[in-house]
Tab-separated table of C-alpha atoms and ligand atoms in Angstrom:
chain	number	residue	atom	x	y	z
A	1	MET	CA	-10.217	0.023	29.617
A	2	ALA	CA	-8.484	-3.476	29.001
A	3	LEU	CA	-5.374	-2.976	31.057
A	4	THR	CA	-2.925	-5.512	29.256
A	5	ASN	CA	0.020	-3.480	29.506
A	6	THR	CA	1.061	-5.449	32.900
A	7	ILE	CA	2.724	-8.856	34.071
A	8	TYR	CA	-0.961	-9.491	35.431
A	9	SER	CA	-2.650	-10.082	32.266
A	10	SER	CA	-4.802	-13.156	31.926
A	11	PRO	CA	-8.972	-13.946	31.746
A	12	VAL	CA	-9.209	-13.938	35.539
A	13	PHE	CA	-7.322	-10.170	36.527
A	14	GLN	CA	-9.252	-9.089	33.077
A	15	GLN	CA	-12.707	-10.103	34.610
A	16	ALA	CA	-11.916	-8.250	37.588
A	17	CYS	CA	-10.709	-5.109	35.904
A	18	SER	CA	-13.714	-5.477	33.383
A	19	GLN	CA	-16.068	-5.653	36.426
A	20	PHE	CA	-14.040	-2.143	38.275
A	21	ASP	CA	-14.627	-0.784	35.046
A	22	ALA	CA	-18.562	-1.206	35.066
A	23	ALA	CA	-18.500	0.307	38.462
A	24	ALA	CA	-16.320	3.357	37.912
A	25	ASP	CA	-17.940	4.690	35.192
A	26	ILE	CA	-21.766	4.486	37.157
A	27	LEU	CA	-19.433	6.542	40.249
A	28	GLY	CA	-17.852	9.165	36.884
A	29	MET	CA	-14.392	8.323	38.322
A	30	ASP	CA	-11.566	10.711	36.733
A	31	ALA	CA	-9.327	8.707	34.647
A	32	GLY	CA	-6.143	9.612	37.109
A	33	LEU	CA	-7.719	7.630	40.086
A	34	ARG	CA	-9.384	5.152	38.547
A	35	GLU	CA	-6.189	4.220	37.622
A	36	ARG	CA	-4.642	4.614	40.543
A	37	THR	CA	-7.751	2.351	42.365
A	38	LYS	CA	-7.173	-0.541	40.075
A	39	ARG	CA	-3.925	-1.137	40.020
A	40	PRO	CA	-2.193	-3.416	41.874
A	41	ARG	CA	-0.107	-1.699	44.700
A	42	ARG	CA	2.719	-4.260	44.074
A	43	CYS	CA	3.605	-7.821	44.496
A	44	VAL	CA	6.870	-9.974	45.284
A	45	VAL	CA	7.466	-13.215	43.660
A	46	VAL	CA	9.611	-16.036	45.641
A	47	SER	CA	11.348	-19.393	44.660
A	48	MET	CA	10.831	-21.225	48.128
A	49	PRO	CA	13.775	-24.536	47.676
A	50	VAL	CA	11.850	-27.377	49.859
A	51	ARG	CA	13.356	-30.672	50.801
A	52	MET	CA	11.316	-33.235	50.436
A	53	ASP	CA	10.844	-36.678	51.919
A	54	ASN	CA	13.155	-38.438	49.396
A	55	GLY	CA	16.286	-36.480	50.094
A	56	LYS	CA	15.758	-34.441	46.726
A	57	ILE	CA	15.224	-30.736	46.687
A	58	GLU	CA	12.162	-29.046	44.848
A	59	ILE	CA	11.998	-25.345	44.154
A	60	PHE	CA	8.210	-23.913	44.522
A	61	GLU	CA	7.087	-20.725	42.980
A	62	GLY	CA	4.696	-18.293	45.042
A	63	TYR	CA	3.509	-14.677	45.233
A	64	ARG	CA	2.133	-12.390	47.479
A	65	VAL	CA	0.107	-9.362	46.096
A	66	GLN	CA	-1.526	-6.317	47.901
A	67	HIS	CA	-3.553	-4.558	45.651
A	68	ASN	CA	-4.936	-1.709	48.264
A	69	LEU	CA	-2.981	-0.084	51.401
A	70	SER	CA	-4.954	2.756	51.517
A	71	THR	CA	-8.029	1.805	54.104
A	72	GLY	CA	-5.282	-0.086	56.167
A	73	PRO	CA	-2.808	-3.216	55.612
A	74	ALA	CA	-3.664	-5.742	53.194
A	75	LYS	CA	-5.439	-8.481	53.961
A	76	GLY	CA	-6.686	-11.805	52.227
A	77	GLY	CA	-6.033	-15.522	52.037
A	78	ILE	CA	-2.801	-17.754	50.525
A	79	ARG	CA	-3.423	-19.861	47.919
A	80	PHE	CA	-2.289	-23.669	47.266
A	81	HIS	CA	-3.018	-25.148	44.058
A	82	HIS	CA	-1.097	-26.098	40.760
A	83	ASP	CA	-2.518	-23.760	38.627
A	84	VAL	CA	-2.177	-20.895	40.855
A	85	THR	CA	-0.935	-17.414	38.749
A	86	LEU	CA	0.007	-13.969	39.578
A	87	GLY	CA	-2.592	-12.567	37.720
A	88	GLU	CA	-4.976	-14.713	39.357
A	89	VAL	CA	-3.905	-13.917	42.808
A	90	ALA	CA	-3.819	-10.130	41.634
A	91	ALA	CA	-7.944	-10.382	40.651
A	92	LEU	CA	-8.200	-11.975	43.939
A	93	ALA	CA	-6.199	-9.435	45.793
A	94	MET	CA	-8.477	-6.715	44.008
A	95	TRP	CA	-11.528	-8.623	45.202
A	96	MET	CA	-10.880	-8.409	48.681
A	97	SER	CA	-10.207	-5.057	48.524
A	98	TRP	CA	-13.750	-4.020	47.898
A	99	LYS	CA	-14.854	-7.154	50.009
A	100	CYS	CA	-13.207	-5.507	52.915
A	101	SER	CA	-13.889	-2.020	52.071
A	102	LEU	CA	-17.613	-3.132	51.572
A	103	ALA	CA	-18.008	-4.818	54.978
A	104	GLY	CA	-16.251	-1.595	56.142
A	105	LEU	CA	-13.529	-3.273	57.762
A	106	PRO	CA	-10.058	-1.191	58.285
A	107	TYR	CA	-8.608	-2.932	55.686
A	108	GLY	CA	-6.577	-2.826	52.443
A	109	GLY	CA	-6.891	-6.176	50.374
A	110	GLY	CA	-4.429	-8.828	49.753
A	111	LYS	CA	-3.925	-12.165	48.287
A	112	GLY	CA	-0.763	-14.788	48.345
A	113	GLY	CA	-0.462	-17.860	46.237
A	114	VAL	CA	1.757	-21.514	45.556
A	115	ILE	CA	1.839	-23.079	42.163
A	116	VAL	CA	1.751	-26.468	44.505
A	117	ASP	CA	-0.954	-29.427	44.705
A	118	PRO	CA	-1.056	-29.581	48.446
A	119	ARG	CA	-3.037	-32.930	48.364
A	120	ALA	CA	0.811	-34.262	46.873
A	121	LEU	CA	2.805	-33.423	49.387
A	122	SER	CA	3.185	-35.379	52.975
A	123	ILE	CA	2.760	-33.600	56.047
A	124	THR	CA	6.067	-32.729	56.398
A	125	GLU	CA	6.627	-31.810	53.426
A	126	LEU	CA	3.411	-29.418	53.494
A	127	GLU	CA	5.039	-27.693	56.886
A	128	ARG	CA	8.289	-26.884	55.383
A	129	LEU	CA	6.603	-25.511	51.962
A	130	SER	CA	4.115	-23.633	54.461
A	131	ARG	CA	7.132	-21.975	56.973
A	132	ARG	CA	9.117	-21.538	53.820
A	133	TYR	CA	6.516	-19.457	52.106
A	134	MET	CA	5.876	-17.390	55.640
A	135	GLN	CA	9.991	-16.979	55.572
A	136	GLU	CA	10.214	-15.444	52.345
A	137	ILE	CA	7.579	-13.050	52.282
A	138	ILE	CA	8.137	-11.827	56.367
A	139	PRO	CA	9.606	-8.247	55.378
A	140	PHE	CA	6.675	-7.688	53.362
A	141	ILE	CA	3.642	-8.504	55.983
A	142	GLY	CA	2.805	-8.142	59.633
A	143	PRO	CA	0.217	-7.105	61.897
A	144	ASN	CA	-0.060	-3.534	60.671
A	145	VAL	CA	1.154	-4.457	57.073
A	146	ASP	CA	-0.700	-7.486	55.372
A	147	ILE	CA	-2.943	-10.083	57.878
A	148	PRO	CA	-2.961	-13.160	55.643
A	149	ALA	CA	-5.272	-15.953	56.285
A	150	PRO	CA	-6.251	-19.737	54.543
A	151	ASP	CA	-7.803	-19.746	50.810
A	152	VAL	CA	-8.364	-22.891	49.181
A	153	GLY	CA	-5.642	-25.623	49.573
A	154	THR	CA	-4.419	-24.023	52.698
A	155	ASN	CA	-6.243	-24.740	56.492
A	156	GLU	CA	-5.834	-24.149	60.246
A	157	GLN	CA	-2.438	-26.095	60.638
A	158	VAL	CA	-0.890	-24.129	57.757
A	159	MET	CA	-1.952	-20.874	59.431
A	160	ALA	CA	-0.528	-22.525	62.709
A	161	TRP	CA	3.157	-23.034	61.355
A	162	MET	CA	3.135	-19.607	59.593
A	163	MET	CA	2.435	-17.644	62.773
A	164	ASP	CA	4.485	-20.084	64.736
A	165	THR	CA	7.985	-19.535	61.840
A	166	TYR	CA	6.950	-15.360	61.784
A	167	SER	CA	6.592	-15.163	65.838
A	168	ASN	CA	9.977	-17.353	65.840
A	169	HIS	CA	11.459	-14.604	63.546
A	170	GLN	CA	10.249	-12.125	65.564
A	171	GLY	CA	11.454	-13.389	69.009
A	172	HIS	CA	7.353	-13.146	70.729
A	173	TYR	CA	4.054	-14.678	70.009
A	174	ASP	CA	2.415	-12.193	67.734
A	175	PRO	CA	-0.411	-14.135	66.458
A	176	GLY	CA	-2.181	-10.643	64.882
A	177	VAL	CA	-0.157	-11.814	61.688
A	178	ILE	CA	-2.491	-14.310	60.215
A	179	THR	CA	-5.796	-15.295	60.853
A	180	GLY	CA	-7.464	-18.523	60.581
A	181	LYS	CA	-5.784	-20.135	63.340
A	182	PRO	CA	-6.577	-22.908	65.288
A	183	VAL	CA	-8.450	-21.739	68.300
A	184	SER	CA	-5.504	-22.723	71.497
A	185	LEU	CA	-2.995	-20.157	68.997
A	186	GLY	CA	-5.659	-17.813	69.260
A	187	GLY	CA	-7.830	-18.449	66.623
A	188	SER	CA	-11.526	-17.015	66.604
A	189	LEU	CA	-14.118	-19.286	68.094
A	190	GLY	CA	-16.375	-19.387	65.050
A	191	ARG	CA	-13.960	-18.537	62.134
A	192	ARG	CA	-13.670	-22.112	60.677
A	193	GLU	CA	-17.407	-21.826	59.855
A	194	ALA	CA	-17.765	-18.126	59.317
A	195	THR	CA	-17.365	-17.799	55.695
A	196	GLY	CA	-20.040	-20.641	55.049
A	197	GLU	CA	-22.123	-19.399	57.791
A	198	GLY	CA	-22.521	-15.711	55.907
A	199	VAL	CA	-23.280	-17.418	52.678
A	200	ALA	CA	-26.054	-19.328	54.296
A	201	TRP	CA	-27.004	-16.266	56.353
A	202	PHE	CA	-27.558	-14.474	52.936
A	203	VAL	CA	-29.339	-17.379	51.245
A	204	LYS	CA	-31.819	-17.121	53.956
A	205	ALA	CA	-32.415	-13.905	54.348
A	206	TYR	CA	-33.219	-13.420	50.292
A	207	LEU	CA	-34.923	-16.274	50.496
A	208	GLN	CA	-37.155	-14.552	52.621
A	209	ASP	CA	-37.374	-11.833	50.247
A	210	LEU	CA	-39.067	-13.835	47.474
A	211	ASN	CA	-41.078	-15.819	50.384
A	212	ILE	CA	-39.562	-19.410	49.815
A	213	PRO	CA	-39.672	-21.102	53.285
A	214	PRO	CA	-36.354	-23.667	54.072
A	215	GLU	CA	-39.043	-26.886	53.063
A	216	LYS	CA	-39.665	-25.967	49.572
A	217	THR	CA	-35.636	-25.176	49.162
A	218	LYS	CA	-33.197	-27.416	47.778
A	219	VAL	CA	-29.495	-26.796	47.397
A	220	ILE	CA	-26.668	-28.017	45.284
A	221	ILE	CA	-23.206	-26.977	45.922
A	222	GLN	CA	-19.846	-27.603	43.767
A	223	GLY	CA	-17.169	-27.278	46.302
A	224	PHE	CA	-17.349	-29.657	49.290
A	225	GLY	CA	-14.434	-27.552	50.852
A	226	ASN	CA	-14.317	-25.463	54.155
A	227	VAL	CA	-16.639	-23.208	52.318
A	228	GLY	CA	-19.336	-26.049	51.002
A	229	SER	CA	-19.431	-27.841	53.586
A	230	GLU	CA	-19.885	-25.417	56.186
A	231	ALA	CA	-22.866	-23.380	54.036
A	232	ALA	CA	-24.686	-27.136	53.526
A	233	LEU	CA	-24.435	-27.714	57.509
A	234	ALA	CA	-26.015	-23.828	58.458
A	235	LEU	CA	-28.508	-24.935	55.266
A	236	TYR	CA	-29.748	-28.561	55.995
A	237	ASN	CA	-30.075	-27.594	59.672
A	238	TRP	CA	-32.437	-24.520	58.802
A	239	GLY	CA	-34.242	-27.429	57.198
A	240	ALA	CA	-33.423	-27.178	53.591
A	241	GLU	CA	-32.350	-30.306	51.372
A	242	ILE	CA	-29.052	-30.661	50.422
A	243	THR	CA	-29.634	-32.070	46.443
A	244	GLY	CA	-25.915	-32.297	45.313
A	245	ILE	CA	-22.528	-31.940	46.325
A	246	SER	CA	-19.189	-32.001	44.526
A	247	ASP	CA	-15.603	-31.844	44.935
A	248	TYR	CA	-12.656	-31.966	42.895
A	249	THR	CA	-13.774	-36.140	42.363
A	250	GLY	CA	-17.152	-35.579	40.560
A	251	GLY	CA	-20.478	-34.400	41.713
A	252	VAL	CA	-23.408	-36.645	43.312
A	253	TYR	CA	-26.948	-36.097	42.875
A	254	ASN	CA	-30.314	-37.252	44.570
A	255	ALA	CA	-33.641	-35.213	44.160
A	256	LYS	CA	-34.554	-36.723	47.283
A	257	GLY	CA	-32.115	-35.216	49.240
A	258	ILE	CA	-28.114	-35.874	50.290
A	259	ASP	CA	-27.338	-37.606	53.529
A	260	LEU	CA	-25.308	-35.016	54.553
A	261	LYS	CA	-24.044	-36.271	58.071
A	262	ALA	CA	-23.669	-39.776	55.745
A	263	ALA	CA	-21.791	-37.913	52.867
A	264	LEU	CA	-19.689	-35.627	55.794
A	265	ALA	CA	-18.780	-38.746	57.553
A	266	HIS	CA	-17.254	-40.336	54.174
A	267	ILE	CA	-15.240	-37.467	53.449
A	268	ALA	CA	-13.591	-37.512	57.345
A	269	GLN	CA	-12.662	-41.252	56.544
A	270	HIS	CA	-12.163	-41.058	52.417
A	271	LYS	CA	-10.878	-37.493	52.274
A	272	THR	CA	-12.765	-37.110	49.025
A	273	LEU	CA	-16.646	-38.021	48.075
A	274	GLN	CA	-14.762	-40.551	45.211
A	275	GLY	CA	-17.056	-43.991	46.474
A	276	PHE	CA	-20.184	-41.872	48.141
A	277	ARG	CA	-22.874	-43.935	47.086
A	278	GLY	CA	-25.598	-40.911	48.436
A	279	GLY	CA	-27.049	-40.547	44.936
A	280	ASP	CA	-26.126	-40.317	41.008
A	281	THR	CA	-22.812	-39.642	40.229
A	282	LEU	CA	-22.737	-36.455	37.893
A	283	THR	CA	-19.709	-33.874	36.167
A	284	ASN	CA	-19.121	-30.991	38.037
A	285	GLU	CA	-20.314	-29.268	35.333
A	286	GLN	CA	-23.679	-31.329	34.811
A	287	LEU	CA	-24.595	-30.484	38.670
A	288	LEU	CA	-24.072	-26.954	38.037
A	289	GLU	CA	-27.421	-27.495	35.103
A	290	GLN	CA	-29.451	-29.478	37.573
A	291	GLU	CA	-32.860	-28.107	39.319
A	292	CYS	CA	-32.403	-26.803	42.336
A	293	THR	CA	-33.963	-23.657	44.224
A	294	VAL	CA	-30.101	-22.399	45.265
A	295	LEU	CA	-27.141	-23.266	43.527
A	296	ILE	CA	-23.629	-22.589	45.311
A	297	PRO	CA	-20.349	-22.287	43.725
A	298	ALA	CA	-17.915	-23.028	46.137
A	299	ALA	CA	-14.505	-23.935	44.452
A	300	LEU	CA	-12.724	-21.689	42.343
A	301	GLU	CA	-13.216	-18.841	39.657
A	302	ARG	CA	-14.572	-18.936	36.086
A	303	VAL	CA	-17.215	-21.917	36.488
A	304	ILE	CA	-20.517	-20.035	35.338
A	305	THR	CA	-19.684	-18.983	31.712
A	306	GLU	CA	-21.281	-18.204	28.574
A	307	LYS	CA	-21.985	-22.251	28.146
A	308	ASN	CA	-23.552	-22.850	30.839
A	309	ALA	CA	-25.531	-19.689	32.160
A	310	GLY	CA	-28.726	-20.040	29.833
A	311	LYS	CA	-28.873	-23.702	31.075
A	312	LEU	CA	-28.833	-23.153	34.937
A	313	LYS	CA	-32.136	-23.889	36.262
A	314	CYS	CA	-31.871	-21.962	40.164
A	315	ARG	CA	-33.566	-19.494	41.830
A	316	VAL	CA	-31.340	-17.541	43.841
A	317	LEU	CA	-26.805	-18.267	42.599
A	318	ALA	CA	-24.828	-17.486	45.697
A	319	GLU	CA	-21.009	-17.192	45.198
A	320	GLY	CA	-19.228	-19.118	47.743
A	321	ALA	CA	-15.802	-18.580	45.803
A	322	ASN	CA	-14.838	-15.645	44.875
A	323	GLY	CA	-15.103	-15.520	40.883
A	324	PRO	CA	-16.995	-18.069	39.850
A	325	THR	CA	-18.755	-16.252	37.317
A	326	THR	CA	-17.397	-14.822	34.131
A	327	ASN	CA	-18.548	-11.246	33.166
A	328	GLU	CA	-20.028	-12.793	29.585
A	329	ALA	CA	-22.362	-15.431	32.171
A	330	ASP	CA	-22.848	-12.672	33.903
A	331	LYS	CA	-24.469	-10.097	30.804
A	332	ILE	CA	-26.657	-13.730	30.447
A	333	ILE	CA	-27.827	-14.048	33.610
A	334	SER	CA	-28.782	-10.303	34.618
A	335	ASP	CA	-31.013	-10.302	30.973
A	336	ARG	CA	-32.504	-13.732	32.005
A	337	GLY	CA	-33.791	-11.783	34.831
A	338	ASP	CA	-35.165	-14.808	36.780
A	339	ILE	CA	-32.312	-15.675	38.690
A	340	GLU	CA	-31.284	-13.662	42.321
A	341	LEU	CA	-27.352	-13.674	42.046
A	342	ILE	CA	-25.585	-12.931	45.609
A	343	PRO	CA	-22.126	-11.481	44.206
A	344	ASP	CA	-18.711	-13.051	45.489
A	345	VAL	CA	-17.942	-9.340	47.776
A	346	LEU	CA	-21.421	-9.662	49.450
A	347	CYS	CA	-21.914	-13.284	49.763
A	348	ASN	CA	-18.633	-14.824	50.885
A	349	SER	CA	-17.391	-12.263	53.400
A	350	GLY	CA	-18.359	-13.295	56.206
A	351	GLY	CA	-14.739	-14.881	56.625
A	352	VAL	CA	-13.025	-11.991	55.779
A	353	ILE	CA	-15.435	-10.077	58.818
A	354	VAL	CA	-14.630	-13.203	61.345
A	355	SER	CA	-10.849	-13.033	60.346
A	356	TYR	CA	-11.045	-9.139	61.573
A	357	PHE	CA	-12.595	-10.059	64.745
A	358	GLU	CA	-10.135	-12.608	64.957
A	359	TRP	CA	-6.967	-9.947	64.895
A	360	LEU	CA	-9.063	-7.937	66.843
A	361	GLN	CA	-9.120	-10.570	69.791
A	362	ASN	CA	-5.741	-10.951	69.365
A	363	LEU	CA	-4.704	-6.807	69.523
A	364	GLN	CA	-6.523	-6.582	72.673
A	365	ASN	CA	-5.976	-10.014	74.136
A	366	TYR	CA	-9.440	-10.853	74.861
A	367	TYR	CA	-11.642	-13.039	73.243
A	368	TRP	CA	-15.257	-13.328	72.720
A	369	THR	CA	-17.840	-16.216	72.963
A	370	LYS	CA	-18.939	-18.101	69.642
A	371	PRO	CA	-22.528	-16.007	70.411
A	372	GLU	CA	-20.608	-12.753	70.587
A	373	VAL	CA	-18.844	-13.389	66.939
A	374	PHE	CA	-21.828	-14.697	65.503
A	375	ASP	CA	-24.080	-12.061	66.669
A	376	LYS	CA	-21.471	-9.608	65.593
A	377	LEU	CA	-21.049	-10.903	62.344
A	378	HIS	CA	-25.180	-11.048	61.238
A	379	ARG	CA	-25.261	-7.479	61.786
A	380	MET	CA	-22.174	-6.258	59.789
A	381	LEU	CA	-23.804	-8.522	57.348
A	382	ALA	CA	-27.411	-7.092	57.304
A	383	LYS	CA	-25.903	-3.675	57.356
A	384	ALA	CA	-23.876	-4.676	53.741
A	385	LYS	CA	-26.982	-6.898	52.185
A	386	ALA	CA	-29.361	-3.673	53.123
A	387	SER	CA	-27.044	-1.319	51.471
A	388	VAL	CA	-26.309	-3.104	47.988
A	389	ASP	CA	-29.642	-3.946	47.606
A	390	GLU	CA	-30.596	-0.195	48.200
A	391	THR	CA	-27.850	1.358	46.341
A	392	MET	CA	-28.684	-1.830	43.350
A	393	LYS	CA	-32.539	0.412	42.844
A	394	LYS	CA	-30.680	3.721	43.053
A	395	TYR	CA	-28.351	3.097	40.120
A	396	ASN	CA	-30.448	0.691	38.399
A	397	CYS	CA	-27.670	-1.954	38.553
A	398	SER	CA	-26.814	-5.427	39.082
A	399	ARG	CA	-26.345	-6.823	42.456
A	400	ARG	CA	-22.848	-7.056	41.878
A	401	THR	CA	-22.224	-3.360	40.473
A	402	ALA	CA	-24.298	-2.038	43.097
A	403	ALA	CA	-21.433	-4.209	45.640
A	404	LEU	CA	-18.554	-3.051	44.082
A	405	VAL	CA	-19.496	0.386	43.633
A	406	LEU	CA	-20.042	0.780	47.084
A	407	GLY	CA	-16.779	-0.784	48.037
A	408	ILE	CA	-14.609	0.671	45.203
A	409	ALA	CA	-16.171	4.056	45.869
A	410	ARG	CA	-15.018	4.063	49.703
A	411	VAL	CA	-11.476	2.770	48.663
A	412	ALA	CA	-11.362	5.712	45.505
A	413	GLU	CA	-12.260	8.554	48.056
A	414	ALA	CA	-9.623	7.362	50.388
A	415	LYS	CA	-7.040	7.512	48.072
A	416	ALA	CA	-7.990	11.161	46.560
A	417	SER	CA	-8.146	12.374	50.220
A	418	ARG	CA	-4.756	10.937	51.189
A	419	GLY	CA	-3.165	12.513	47.822
A	420	LEU	CA	-0.143	11.588	46.529
A	421	PHE	CA	3.234	11.501	48.479
A	422	PRO	CA	5.769	13.097	48.292
B	1	LIG	N1	-9.772	-16.339	51.734
B	1	LIG	C1	-10.980	-15.564	52.161
B	1	LIG	C2	-11.574	-14.770	51.076
B	1	LIG	O1	-11.592	-15.173	50.585
B	1	LIG	C3	-10.872	-15.486	53.438
B	1	LIG	C4	-9.320	-14.188	53.804
B	1	LIG	C5	-9.122	-13.865	54.996
B	1	LIG	O2	-9.641	-14.097	56.043
B	1	LIG	O3	-8.918	-12.265	55.010
B	1	LIG	O4	-12.703	-14.098	51.409
């Protein structure tokens, strides 16, 4: 049933709710438990005055939504983007609940967001905004309550400022409050690569199931941020050809393969792909419709829609981003039957899994090597993949619904067993 009588109402929140309903139907969940499991538990909205470099004060708006706290502290990133909305953050928090639950992590789900274009800020303005956001949400978070992490528009440096702000408030170094930190501040080895590494791991595993070797694999990646670039690098090193990449300035396509090292060097120098001459220039929309073996949307929500779903020319659709496929597009893809879709809550779960490892290492003050991190990561990914594929067969449903059935069932079970307080 549509959840319209809430402050979260928006197309992306509706997308997350409809996905939930499809899984809850399969589980035969009763109305009370269904509503309790679906609704975000709580949220804060904060206004942040920030002194800009020109001396003027600007007010930014930010959110933190905790969707579920029944299976552990909330966990999920903080997004800095000019189009952030509360409904979007709530949908992303909901997906974090299912993602953590599916991977078997002892967490609930949360997400934060600030309406800002971080590229328009100077480094000092970005620091003041990051610290102020953390300052405002301190009463709401903590290593046992809610543990943020990076998301679109935030990075290790932002996590370092936030950790410093929180630790100063506590009066002692407290790295377990946030993950995705620099390694020098209790960050985990492998966290930076983890989401892209996980996406690449799933792509390789599903290609293996389809008997497609690396030398026959052409990959297109929309979004060349942390997730997209690390996935590209892992697949390139495996022997696949990267034929298309893009960022917010546009896309580059080269049927003979893009020189990835040159693309990364261009970004390191110019910050964006604009002006990169490694292929033909295309728009982001055109890039999604080019022929390839693997298409990886690794940017924002709702880019695969009813308009382009019928035109996709890929064999595998690997969701590096959260919520890149609308429900209408989902239906078209499953009716087509010729695309293996690796759903977001499974496909990009490597990031939060290594965040969990980072938090564990912080709490224990005992740090692991990178091979240890990746070995543990790959084992957890393999387990999640096997359980999703088994559930898909059991219920004869899509891979997305199977992943959600598993994620949602655990949260609902925990809620039912805990009962109502008081
Ligand atoms: N923002 C990432 C996600 O969407 C990572 C969250 C985390 O590491 O807590 O999964």
